[in-house]
Amino acid sequence: IFKEKSVPNRTFIVNFLLILGIGIFVSLLAFSPILNSDSEYPNRTLDEHIRYSSGLANFFTPTFFHSSQIYSDYNFMLEMNSLLNEDTQNNQSAESFSYLGYPVIFLSIFALKFRFKFSWFWVLIGVGSALLSLGPELKILNNLTGILMPERILYDYVPGWEEFRASGRFVIITHLSMAVLSAFAVNGIMKSKFLSKKILVLILVSIMVVIIFDVSAIPYPSYNEPVSKIYEEIRNDVSNFVVLESPIGSMTTDRGISHPTFGYYQTFHEKPIIGGYESRATVDELEQTNTYFLKNFQLLKNQDFFGGDKYTHQDFNDIVKQDLGVHGVSILNNLNIKYVIIHKSELVSVSDLTTRHNSIGESFVSGVSDLMLEILDDKRSYFEDDKVIVYKIPKSNSEKPFILLGEGWYEFDSDDQARAMSPKAEIKIINPKDTKVEYSIKIKLIGYKQEQKIQVLLNNKYLQEFNIPETTTTLELNKLKLSPGENIITLNSDRYEIWLDSHLETEYKISLIGLGISGE
């Protein structure tokens, strides 16, 4: 439609709008999960766009992975940093690794001499992508200059653009365009009529050798992580069980910090694990381990792994009040957990060549260990080396019912000492006996903003209806007949407003602030 001169303007405009419309429609389909992600995580901030962008000097500065830097003892990088008054650790993130390569830059410019069709198209694509990769504000390496870049306009005015936080990755398109332009340049050189074929072949081979050396990373830093002997025992155990790897959680949220490399050990033992999330775990997935009991094995951002408060397992008070010294083994058995593995350290990023592991935090390790010793009523672990402490879980002899939280409960609010509930929330009472038992349960609830009504069911059978005032009230459910195994108390609320934000602020909610069972 661009080349055909006889196409009427009306046809041209209609066809162009059709192409544009199809492109926009397909793009919206592809990016709809990103555009809808506000329902899970907050919008990406401008600071993230700045952090995960490239710097102008990074286009011309090899990284410490490149062979030219390894063999020159990083003199080029050090001189560049010194010249620009930069810290020697110039790369804040992988998105800063945007070296284009001097031979490729030269060939891309040289390609314009031959006037191949579409050369300027690839120039525009490459330059435009390079500008986007610089993020919202121009940096010289990592120093901000205050000069606003085109990506800032897109961030401010294009809906959903803030989700594309790692603007430095646009440089990949620049690499693609420069590869095409370099091919144009080589093609033009090989068509020269002034040089013999032997000379042209020699030039071609020389270009290939220079480019390969310029972008090579030999020897690339690699590391073979040894596996603790305990994993061999786990692999050889043919019974059906689950392994709990602590700390559990995801590296990118506040809901428990864990490193994806812990999942590496599962490739060895091949058993189901709890807490084996990758770095981009969804909120729904994280809710599974943000429950009562399992959160004892979480490492939060305000604990000493990040230089904050010290960890003790007493920090994890929750709405369920029961003695883990009595019920802990029963809970672990219920979750089919046979091994609890506490990691002392984590594998670091390959970009850090000074160390292989980072300590997770002595107080976290000792805190979870104290919890396990309390649960097992023992003074020692089953296995320990310089990387892990392992506890093997026996079968429980207790016949006392215990409580677990089912679906419908939100994150524990340490300020209110409560968990907000959804319109339908479940409390599980596990009866280990083979016969029915009679137990009573007390549930402390508080309504917010106005009185609310809830309906209580046991194993889907209606029990009673209650009005929950704006002050704490205790529901006493006496002489409940618990069947062997799992019994579910369901709380149905008549009013509830979704979505709860991170501070649990909403017009209507009910919070559970205490829960416990009494004897037969």
Short mmCIF file of C-alpha atoms in Angstrom, two decimals:
data_model
loop_
_atom_site.label_atom_id
_atom_site.label_comp_id
_atom_site.label_asym_id
_atom_site.label_seq_id
_atom_site.Cartn_x
_atom_site.Cartn_y
_atom_site.Cartn_z
CA ILE A 1 0.00 0.00 0.00
CA PHE A 2 3.01 2.31 0.35
CA LYS A 3 4.58 1.51 -3.02
CA GLU A 4 1.48 1.30 -5.25
CA LYS A 5 0.96 4.82 -6.58
CA SER A 6 -2.43 4.17 -8.13
CA VAL A 7 -4.14 3.23 -4.86
CA PRO A 8 -6.83 5.86 -4.02
CA ASN A 9 -6.37 7.76 -0.78
CA ARG A 10 -9.59 6.27 0.64
CA THR A 11 -8.37 2.69 0.03
CA PHE A 12 -4.96 3.51 1.45
CA ILE A 13 -6.43 5.01 4.65
CA VAL A 14 -8.89 2.11 5.12
CA ASN A 15 -6.18 -0.53 4.61
CA PHE A 16 -3.74 1.28 6.89
CA LEU A 17 -6.35 1.60 9.66
CA LEU A 18 -7.18 -2.10 9.29
CA ILE A 19 -3.52 -3.04 9.74
CA LEU A 20 -3.19 -0.69 12.71
CA GLY A 21 -6.41 -1.98 14.28
CA ILE A 22 -5.37 -5.62 13.95
CA GLY A 23 -1.99 -4.81 15.47
CA ILE A 24 -3.54 -3.01 18.45
CA PHE A 25 -6.12 -5.78 19.01
CA VAL A 26 -3.52 -8.56 18.95
CA SER A 27 -1.22 -6.55 21.23
CA LEU A 28 -4.00 -6.04 23.77
CA LEU A 29 -4.66 -9.79 23.79
CA ALA A 30 -0.97 -10.50 24.33
CA PHE A 31 -0.50 -7.93 27.08
CA SER A 32 -3.87 -8.25 28.84
CA PRO A 33 -2.32 -10.15 31.83
CA ILE A 34 0.10 -7.27 32.34
CA LEU A 35 -2.60 -4.61 32.02
CA ASN A 36 -4.75 -6.47 34.59
CA SER A 37 -1.94 -7.05 37.07
CA ASP A 38 -3.02 -4.05 39.18
CA SER A 39 -5.41 -6.44 40.92
CA GLU A 40 -2.41 -8.23 42.43
CA TYR A 41 0.53 -5.87 42.72
CA PRO A 42 0.92 -2.09 42.98
CA ASN A 43 1.82 -0.12 39.85
CA ARG A 44 5.48 -0.13 38.94
CA THR A 45 7.16 3.03 40.18
CA LEU A 46 9.30 5.48 38.25
CA ASP A 47 12.27 4.49 40.42
CA GLU A 48 12.06 0.94 39.04
CA HIS A 49 12.15 2.25 35.47
CA ILE A 50 15.25 4.27 36.32
CA ARG A 51 16.95 1.39 38.10
CA TYR A 52 16.33 -1.14 35.32
CA SER A 53 17.44 1.12 32.49
CA SER A 54 20.77 1.41 30.74
CA GLY A 55 23.30 4.22 30.82
CA LEU A 56 24.72 5.98 27.78
CA ALA A 57 28.27 4.88 28.55
CA ASN A 58 27.11 1.27 28.98
CA PHE A 59 26.62 1.05 25.21
CA PHE A 60 30.40 1.41 24.85
CA THR A 61 31.60 -0.31 28.02
CA PRO A 62 32.19 -4.08 28.02
CA THR A 63 30.91 -5.87 31.12
CA PHE A 64 33.08 -7.88 33.48
CA PHE A 65 31.88 -11.04 31.68
CA HIS A 66 33.59 -10.10 28.42
CA SER A 67 36.87 -11.82 27.63
CA SER A 68 38.55 -8.51 26.82
CA GLN A 69 37.95 -7.40 30.41
CA ILE A 70 38.80 -10.71 32.06
CA TYR A 71 42.22 -10.85 30.40
CA SER A 72 42.94 -7.12 30.85
CA ASP A 73 42.12 -7.31 34.58
CA TYR A 74 39.14 -4.97 34.01
CA ASN A 75 41.40 -1.99 33.25
CA PHE A 76 39.04 -0.57 30.63
CA MET A 77 36.10 -0.57 33.01
CA LEU A 78 38.15 0.87 35.85
CA GLU A 79 39.48 3.66 33.64
CA MET A 80 35.99 4.43 32.36
CA ASN A 81 34.60 4.54 35.88
CA SER A 82 37.46 6.73 37.06
CA LEU A 83 37.00 9.11 34.12
CA LEU A 84 33.27 9.48 34.86
CA ASN A 85 33.68 9.50 38.65
CA GLU A 86 31.73 6.27 39.03
CA ASP A 87 31.86 3.51 41.59
CA THR A 88 33.77 0.48 40.29
CA GLN A 89 30.64 -1.67 40.69
CA ASN A 90 29.02 0.12 37.80
CA ASN A 91 26.26 -2.36 36.91
CA GLN A 92 23.25 -2.13 39.21
CA SER A 93 21.22 -4.71 37.29
CA ALA A 94 21.45 -7.07 34.35
CA GLU A 95 19.57 -4.47 32.30
CA SER A 96 22.70 -2.31 32.44
CA PHE A 97 24.57 -4.92 30.39
CA SER A 98 24.00 -3.13 27.09
CA TYR A 99 27.40 -3.21 25.39
CA LEU A 100 26.83 -2.95 21.63
CA GLY A 101 30.32 -3.88 20.47
CA TYR A 102 32.77 -1.59 18.64
CA PRO A 103 33.09 -3.73 15.47
CA VAL A 104 29.31 -3.95 15.13
CA ILE A 105 28.88 -0.21 15.68
CA PHE A 106 31.47 0.47 12.96
CA LEU A 107 29.86 -1.98 10.50
CA SER A 108 26.38 -0.56 11.15
CA ILE A 109 27.56 2.94 10.29
CA PHE A 110 29.55 1.65 7.30
CA ALA A 111 26.39 -0.07 5.97
CA LEU A 112 24.89 3.34 5.12
CA LYS A 113 27.56 3.80 2.45
CA PHE A 114 26.03 1.02 0.33
CA ARG A 115 22.46 2.38 0.35
CA PHE A 116 20.70 -0.95 0.70
CA LYS A 117 16.91 -0.92 0.72
CA PHE A 118 15.48 -0.51 4.27
CA SER A 119 18.86 0.51 5.76
CA TRP A 120 17.37 3.67 7.25
CA PHE A 121 14.42 1.67 8.58
CA TRP A 122 16.81 -0.45 10.66
CA VAL A 123 18.70 2.67 11.72
CA LEU A 124 15.49 4.24 13.03
CA ILE A 125 14.46 1.01 14.78
CA GLY A 126 17.88 0.63 16.39
CA VAL A 127 18.23 4.24 17.51
CA GLY A 128 14.63 4.36 18.78
CA SER A 129 15.07 1.18 20.82
CA ALA A 130 18.38 2.43 22.21
CA LEU A 131 16.67 5.65 23.35
CA LEU A 132 13.90 3.65 25.04
CA SER A 133 16.47 1.46 26.78
CA LEU A 134 17.94 4.57 28.44
CA GLY A 135 14.79 4.79 30.55
CA PRO A 136 12.99 7.88 31.79
CA GLU A 137 16.13 9.87 32.61
CA LEU A 138 19.54 9.87 30.95
CA LYS A 139 22.31 8.19 32.92
CA ILE A 140 26.03 8.21 32.33
CA LEU A 141 26.70 4.70 33.59
CA ASN A 142 24.67 5.04 36.80
CA ASN A 143 24.83 8.80 37.38
CA LEU A 144 21.55 10.57 36.65
CA THR A 145 21.87 13.73 34.58
CA GLY A 146 18.36 15.20 34.98
CA ILE A 147 17.78 15.01 31.20
CA LEU A 148 14.38 13.44 30.47
CA MET A 149 14.18 10.75 27.80
CA PRO A 150 11.31 9.55 25.53
CA GLU A 151 10.50 6.65 27.87
CA ARG A 152 9.38 9.18 30.50
CA ILE A 153 6.70 10.50 28.12
CA LEU A 154 5.42 6.96 27.55
CA TYR A 155 5.46 6.32 31.31
CA ASP A 156 3.43 9.47 32.00
CA TYR A 157 0.88 9.27 29.20
CA VAL A 158 0.47 5.70 27.91
CA PRO A 159 -1.91 3.62 30.07
CA GLY A 160 -0.26 0.44 31.35
CA TRP A 161 3.23 1.47 30.24
CA GLU A 162 4.47 1.56 33.84
CA GLU A 163 4.29 -2.25 33.85
CA PHE A 164 7.20 -2.36 31.39
CA ARG A 165 9.60 -1.52 34.19
CA ALA A 166 12.82 -2.95 32.68
CA SER A 167 13.31 -0.44 29.88
CA GLY A 168 16.96 -1.52 29.50
CA ARG A 169 15.72 -4.63 27.69
CA PHE A 170 14.71 -2.59 24.65
CA VAL A 171 18.40 -2.70 23.70
CA ILE A 172 17.78 -6.24 22.44
CA ILE A 173 15.94 -4.72 19.45
CA THR A 174 18.93 -2.42 18.90
CA HIS A 175 21.19 -5.50 18.75
CA LEU A 176 18.84 -7.03 16.18
CA SER A 177 18.85 -3.93 13.98
CA MET A 178 22.65 -3.63 14.18
CA ALA A 179 23.01 -7.30 13.21
CA VAL A 180 21.01 -6.61 10.04
CA LEU A 181 22.98 -3.45 9.28
CA SER A 182 26.26 -5.30 9.85
CA ALA A 183 25.10 -7.96 7.40
CA PHE A 184 24.39 -5.19 4.86
CA ALA A 185 27.93 -3.85 5.37
CA VAL A 186 29.54 -7.29 4.95
CA ASN A 187 27.41 -7.91 1.86
CA GLY A 188 28.55 -4.61 0.40
CA ILE A 189 32.20 -5.36 1.12
CA MET A 190 31.96 -8.84 -0.45
CA LYS A 191 30.59 -7.30 -3.67
CA SER A 192 33.69 -5.12 -4.08
CA LYS A 193 35.20 -5.26 -7.56
CA PHE A 194 38.55 -3.84 -6.48
CA LEU A 195 39.68 -6.75 -4.30
CA SER A 196 40.33 -10.37 -5.13
CA LYS A 197 38.14 -13.13 -3.81
CA LYS A 198 40.92 -14.40 -1.56
CA ILE A 199 41.33 -10.98 0.04
CA LEU A 200 37.55 -10.67 0.48
CA VAL A 201 37.37 -14.07 2.17
CA LEU A 202 40.26 -13.07 4.45
CA ILE A 203 38.42 -9.85 5.34
CA LEU A 204 35.23 -11.80 6.05
CA VAL A 205 37.03 -14.25 8.35
CA SER A 206 38.80 -11.36 10.11
CA ILE A 207 35.50 -9.58 10.73
CA MET A 208 34.02 -12.77 12.17
CA VAL A 209 37.02 -13.35 14.47
CA VAL A 210 37.04 -9.75 15.73
CA ILE A 211 33.28 -9.74 16.46
CA ILE A 212 33.39 -13.13 18.19
CA PHE A 213 36.26 -12.05 20.41
CA ASP A 214 34.62 -8.69 21.16
CA VAL A 215 31.41 -10.30 22.46
CA SER A 216 32.92 -13.50 23.88
CA ALA A 217 32.79 -14.37 27.57
CA ILE A 218 35.53 -16.96 27.94
CA PRO A 219 35.97 -18.28 30.51
CA TYR A 220 32.38 -17.59 31.59
CA PRO A 221 32.08 -17.70 35.40
CA SER A 222 30.28 -20.91 36.29
CA TYR A 223 29.85 -22.89 39.44
CA ASN A 224 28.87 -26.47 40.19
CA GLU A 225 26.75 -26.33 43.33
CA PRO A 226 27.43 -29.34 45.59
CA VAL A 227 24.36 -31.08 46.98
CA SER A 228 24.14 -31.96 50.68
CA LYS A 229 24.16 -35.68 51.47
CA ILE A 230 20.70 -35.43 53.02
CA TYR A 231 19.20 -34.93 49.55
CA GLU A 232 20.56 -38.31 48.51
CA GLU A 233 18.69 -39.91 51.42
CA ILE A 234 15.53 -38.04 50.43
CA ARG A 235 15.88 -39.16 46.81
CA ASN A 236 16.34 -42.80 47.85
CA ASP A 237 13.28 -42.74 50.13
CA VAL A 238 10.55 -44.35 48.01
CA SER A 239 7.66 -43.39 50.33
CA ASN A 240 5.20 -40.61 49.47
CA PHE A 241 6.01 -37.38 51.34
CA VAL A 242 6.68 -33.64 51.02
CA VAL A 243 9.83 -31.62 51.76
CA LEU A 244 9.58 -28.17 53.35
CA GLU A 245 12.42 -25.90 52.22
CA SER A 246 12.78 -22.85 54.48
CA PRO A 247 12.69 -19.92 54.06
CA ILE A 248 9.57 -20.17 51.91
CA GLY A 249 8.16 -17.38 49.76
CA SER A 250 9.10 -15.36 46.70
CA MET A 251 12.04 -13.04 46.12
CA THR A 252 9.87 -10.25 44.70
CA THR A 253 7.21 -9.70 47.36
CA ASP A 254 6.85 -8.86 51.03
CA ARG A 255 5.13 -12.20 51.66
CA GLY A 256 8.17 -14.17 52.70
CA ILE A 257 11.60 -13.97 51.12
CA SER A 258 13.00 -17.01 49.36
CA HIS A 259 15.45 -17.56 46.55
CA PRO A 260 14.46 -19.55 43.44
CA THR A 261 17.72 -21.47 43.62
CA PHE A 262 16.29 -23.54 46.46
CA GLY A 263 14.24 -25.26 43.79
CA TYR A 264 17.52 -26.45 42.26
CA TYR A 265 17.79 -29.19 44.88
CA GLN A 266 14.43 -30.58 43.84
CA THR A 267 15.94 -31.48 40.47
CA PHE A 268 18.12 -33.86 42.46
CA HIS A 269 15.70 -35.45 44.93
CA GLU A 270 12.51 -35.04 42.77
CA LYS A 271 10.10 -34.97 45.72
CA PRO A 272 7.21 -32.50 46.13
CA ILE A 273 8.25 -29.39 48.05
CA ILE A 274 6.50 -26.60 49.94
CA GLY A 275 7.76 -23.14 49.15
CA GLY A 276 9.26 -23.96 45.78
CA TYR A 277 8.19 -20.73 44.10
CA GLU A 278 10.06 -19.05 41.33
CA SER A 279 10.80 -15.35 41.57
CA ARG A 280 7.50 -14.27 39.95
CA ALA A 281 5.03 -16.13 42.14
CA THR A 282 1.44 -14.87 41.99
CA VAL A 283 -0.43 -13.59 45.03
CA ASP A 284 -2.75 -16.62 44.91
CA GLU A 285 0.21 -18.99 45.07
CA LEU A 286 1.82 -17.07 47.91
CA GLU A 287 -1.39 -17.21 49.93
CA GLN A 288 -0.88 -20.97 50.21
CA THR A 289 2.19 -20.49 52.40
CA ASN A 290 1.12 -17.29 54.11
CA THR A 291 -1.19 -19.25 56.38
CA TYR A 292 -1.07 -20.02 60.05
CA PHE A 293 1.86 -22.33 60.92
CA LEU A 294 3.64 -22.23 57.53
CA LYS A 295 4.43 -18.54 57.96
CA ASN A 296 6.73 -19.61 60.81
CA PHE A 297 9.12 -20.62 58.02
CA GLN A 298 9.00 -17.29 56.20
CA LEU A 299 11.77 -14.71 56.20
CA LEU A 300 10.30 -11.21 55.98
CA LYS A 301 12.00 -8.12 54.61
CA ASN A 302 12.16 -6.43 58.01
CA GLN A 303 14.20 -9.27 59.48
CA ASP A 304 17.95 -9.47 59.75
CA PHE A 305 18.55 -10.94 56.28
CA PHE A 306 18.03 -7.36 55.11
CA GLY A 307 19.63 -5.69 58.10
CA GLY A 308 16.38 -5.13 59.97
CA ASP A 309 14.88 -6.52 63.14
CA LYS A 310 16.07 -9.79 64.58
CA TYR A 311 14.00 -12.89 64.01
CA THR A 312 12.51 -15.11 66.66
CA HIS A 313 9.77 -17.60 65.98
CA GLN A 314 7.66 -15.85 68.64
CA ASP A 315 7.28 -13.03 66.10
CA PHE A 316 4.75 -15.19 64.31
CA ASN A 317 1.82 -14.87 66.68
CA ASP A 318 -1.41 -15.56 64.87
CA ILE A 319 -5.11 -15.89 65.50
CA VAL A 320 -4.89 -19.63 66.18
CA LYS A 321 -3.96 -20.29 69.79
CA GLN A 322 -2.60 -23.80 70.25
CA ASP A 323 0.56 -25.35 71.65
CA LEU A 324 2.90 -26.38 68.83
CA GLY A 325 4.77 -28.55 71.29
CA VAL A 326 1.59 -30.64 71.41
CA HIS A 327 0.17 -30.17 67.91
CA GLY A 328 3.21 -29.30 65.76
CA VAL A 329 4.05 -32.85 64.69
CA SER A 330 0.37 -33.52 63.97
CA ILE A 331 0.24 -30.46 61.71
CA LEU A 332 3.40 -31.51 59.86
CA ASN A 333 1.96 -35.02 59.42
CA ASN A 334 -1.28 -33.52 58.12
CA LEU A 335 0.70 -31.62 55.48
CA ASN A 336 2.59 -34.86 54.70
CA ILE A 337 5.91 -33.18 55.52
CA LYS A 338 8.65 -35.67 56.34
CA TYR A 339 11.70 -33.39 56.16
CA VAL A 340 12.05 -29.75 57.20
CA ILE A 341 15.19 -28.24 55.68
CA ILE A 342 16.45 -24.89 56.98
CA HIS A 343 18.91 -23.25 54.60
CA LYS A 344 21.76 -21.30 56.17
CA SER A 345 22.72 -19.52 52.96
CA GLU A 346 21.58 -18.89 49.41
CA LEU A 347 23.35 -18.98 46.09
CA VAL A 348 24.16 -15.48 44.88
CA SER A 349 23.76 -14.02 41.42
CA VAL A 350 26.44 -14.95 38.91
CA SER A 351 27.21 -11.24 38.60
CA ASP A 352 28.85 -11.32 42.02
CA LEU A 353 32.23 -12.95 41.53
CA THR A 354 33.47 -12.36 45.07
CA THR A 355 31.43 -15.03 46.84
CA ARG A 356 29.30 -18.05 46.07
CA HIS A 357 26.78 -17.84 48.93
CA ASN A 358 25.18 -15.20 51.08
CA SER A 359 24.17 -15.91 54.65
CA ILE A 360 20.42 -15.97 55.17
CA GLY A 361 20.73 -14.70 58.73
CA GLU A 362 21.87 -16.38 61.90
CA SER A 363 18.87 -15.29 63.94
CA PHE A 364 16.43 -16.64 61.33
CA VAL A 365 18.18 -20.01 61.23
CA SER A 366 18.37 -20.26 65.02
CA GLY A 367 14.75 -19.06 65.39
CA VAL A 368 13.32 -21.71 63.07
CA SER A 369 15.60 -24.31 64.65
CA ASP A 370 14.25 -23.40 68.09
CA LEU A 371 10.73 -23.81 66.75
CA MET A 372 11.53 -27.28 65.38
CA LEU A 373 13.18 -28.33 68.64
CA GLU A 374 10.05 -27.17 70.47
CA ILE A 375 7.83 -29.14 68.08
CA LEU A 376 9.94 -32.29 68.25
CA ASP A 377 10.80 -31.98 71.94
CA ASP A 378 14.41 -32.71 71.04
CA LYS A 379 17.70 -30.88 71.47
CA ARG A 380 19.34 -31.79 68.18
CA SER A 381 18.70 -31.90 64.45
CA TYR A 382 18.58 -35.01 62.28
CA PHE A 383 21.30 -33.73 59.92
CA GLU A 384 23.47 -30.62 59.69
CA ASP A 385 26.31 -29.38 57.53
CA ASP A 386 27.63 -25.94 56.58
CA LYS A 387 24.60 -25.24 54.34
CA VAL A 388 21.50 -26.80 55.89
CA ILE A 389 19.91 -27.98 59.12
CA VAL A 390 17.46 -30.84 58.63
CA TYR A 391 14.72 -32.21 60.87
CA LYS A 392 13.04 -35.51 60.14
CA ILE A 393 9.41 -35.62 61.22
CA PRO A 394 8.15 -38.73 63.05
CA LYS A 395 4.58 -39.96 63.18
CA SER A 396 2.51 -38.19 65.83
CA ASN A 397 1.15 -40.11 68.82
CA SER A 398 -1.22 -37.30 69.77
CA GLU A 399 -4.97 -37.94 69.54
CA LYS A 400 -5.92 -34.35 70.34
CA PRO A 401 -7.79 -32.38 67.64
CA PHE A 402 -5.92 -29.42 66.16
CA ILE A 403 -6.79 -26.39 64.03
CA LEU A 404 -5.70 -25.22 60.61
CA LEU A 405 -7.05 -22.28 58.64
CA GLY A 406 -8.75 -23.10 55.36
CA GLU A 407 -9.61 -20.77 52.50
CA GLY A 408 -10.87 -17.21 52.87
CA TRP A 409 -8.38 -15.63 55.28
CA TYR A 410 -6.17 -12.71 54.41
CA GLU A 411 -2.70 -11.85 55.63
CA PHE A 412 -2.22 -11.54 59.38
CA ASP A 413 -2.23 -7.90 60.47
CA SER A 414 0.32 -7.60 63.28
CA ASP A 415 -1.00 -4.15 64.29
CA ASP A 416 -4.59 -5.32 64.74
CA GLN A 417 -3.52 -8.86 65.69
CA ALA A 418 -6.20 -10.13 63.32
CA ARG A 419 -6.90 -11.66 59.93
CA ALA A 420 -9.63 -10.19 57.75
CA MET A 421 -12.01 -12.75 56.30
CA SER A 422 -13.60 -12.97 52.88
CA PRO A 423 -17.36 -13.53 52.42
CA LYS A 424 -16.72 -17.23 52.93
CA ALA A 425 -13.96 -18.39 55.26
CA GLU A 426 -13.09 -21.85 56.55
CA ILE A 427 -11.64 -23.21 59.80
CA LYS A 428 -10.41 -26.79 59.72
CA ILE A 429 -10.50 -28.99 62.83
CA ILE A 430 -8.59 -32.25 62.39
CA ASN A 431 -9.69 -35.18 64.54
CA PRO A 432 -6.87 -37.79 64.61
CA LYS A 433 -9.04 -40.45 66.27
CA ASP A 434 -10.94 -43.15 64.43
CA THR A 435 -14.11 -42.32 66.33
CA LYS A 436 -16.26 -39.22 66.71
CA VAL A 437 -15.33 -36.86 69.52
CA GLU A 438 -17.11 -33.96 71.16
CA TYR A 439 -15.31 -30.62 71.29
CA SER A 440 -16.10 -26.96 71.78
CA ILE A 441 -14.59 -24.06 69.92
CA LYS A 442 -14.38 -20.34 70.69
CA ILE A 443 -14.11 -17.88 67.81
CA LYS A 444 -13.37 -14.22 68.52
CA LEU A 445 -14.58 -11.87 65.79
CA ILE A 446 -14.87 -8.12 65.35
CA GLY A 447 -16.94 -6.22 62.80
CA TYR A 448 -15.77 -2.96 61.25
CA LYS A 449 -17.89 0.11 60.49
CA GLN A 450 -21.20 -1.52 61.30
CA GLU A 451 -22.84 -4.63 62.71
CA GLN A 452 -22.69 -7.63 60.43
CA LYS A 453 -24.35 -10.99 60.25
CA ILE A 454 -22.60 -14.34 59.74
CA GLN A 455 -23.89 -17.83 59.29
CA VAL A 456 -21.95 -20.75 60.80
CA LEU A 457 -21.91 -24.25 59.29
CA LEU A 458 -20.15 -27.46 60.30
CA ASN A 459 -19.35 -29.80 57.40
CA ASN A 460 -21.94 -27.90 55.30
CA LYS A 461 -24.66 -28.33 57.93
CA TYR A 462 -26.23 -25.17 59.33
CA LEU A 463 -25.43 -24.52 63.01
CA GLN A 464 -26.35 -20.98 63.97
CA GLU A 465 -26.50 -17.34 62.92
CA PHE A 466 -24.75 -14.48 64.73
CA ASN A 467 -24.69 -10.69 64.64
CA ILE A 468 -21.11 -9.39 64.83
CA PRO A 469 -20.91 -5.90 66.40
CA GLU A 470 -18.13 -3.34 66.00
CA THR A 471 -16.58 -4.62 69.20
CA THR A 472 -14.96 -7.97 69.89
CA THR A 473 -17.44 -10.78 70.35
CA THR A 474 -16.81 -14.44 71.13
CA LEU A 475 -18.79 -17.18 69.42
CA GLU A 476 -19.00 -20.30 71.54
CA LEU A 477 -19.81 -23.44 69.60
CA ASN A 478 -20.24 -26.14 72.23
CA LYS A 479 -20.35 -29.92 72.00
CA LEU A 480 -19.53 -30.15 68.32
CA LYS A 481 -19.48 -33.71 67.01
CA LEU A 482 -16.21 -34.05 65.13
CA SER A 483 -15.96 -36.92 62.66
CA PRO A 484 -12.61 -38.69 62.16
CA GLY A 485 -10.29 -36.68 59.93
CA GLU A 486 -11.03 -33.19 58.62
CA ASN A 487 -14.02 -31.16 59.84
CA ILE A 488 -14.74 -27.76 58.33
CA ILE A 489 -16.42 -24.84 60.05
CA THR A 490 -17.63 -22.37 57.42
CA LEU A 491 -18.31 -18.70 58.21
CA ASN A 492 -20.53 -16.93 55.68
CA SER A 493 -20.66 -13.13 55.96
CA ASP A 494 -23.61 -11.14 54.68
CA ARG A 495 -21.64 -8.01 53.76
CA TYR A 496 -18.16 -7.61 52.44
CA GLU A 497 -16.48 -5.23 50.07
CA ILE A 498 -13.61 -6.35 47.82
CA TRP A 499 -10.79 -5.52 47.05
CA LEU A 500 -8.79 -5.32 50.27
CA ASP A 501 -5.69 -3.19 49.78
CA SER A 502 -2.32 -3.84 51.38
CA HIS A 503 -3.43 -2.15 54.63
CA LEU A 504 -6.70 -4.08 54.81
CA GLU A 505 -8.68 -0.87 54.59
CA THR A 506 -12.19 -1.40 53.31
CA GLU A 507 -15.64 -0.17 54.22
CA TYR A 508 -16.83 -3.49 55.56
CA LYS A 509 -14.90 -6.40 56.95
CA ILE A 510 -14.87 -8.99 59.68
CA SER A 511 -11.63 -9.94 61.33
CA LEU A 512 -10.83 -13.06 63.26
CA ILE A 513 -8.75 -12.15 66.32
CA GLY A 514 -8.71 -15.38 68.25
CA LEU A 515 -9.43 -19.04 67.81
CA GLY A 516 -9.08 -22.03 70.08
CA ILE A 517 -10.67 -25.34 71.03
CA SER A 518 -11.42 -26.73 74.44
CA GLY A 519 -11.48 -30.31 75.73
CA GLU A 520 -13.98 -33.10 75.52
#
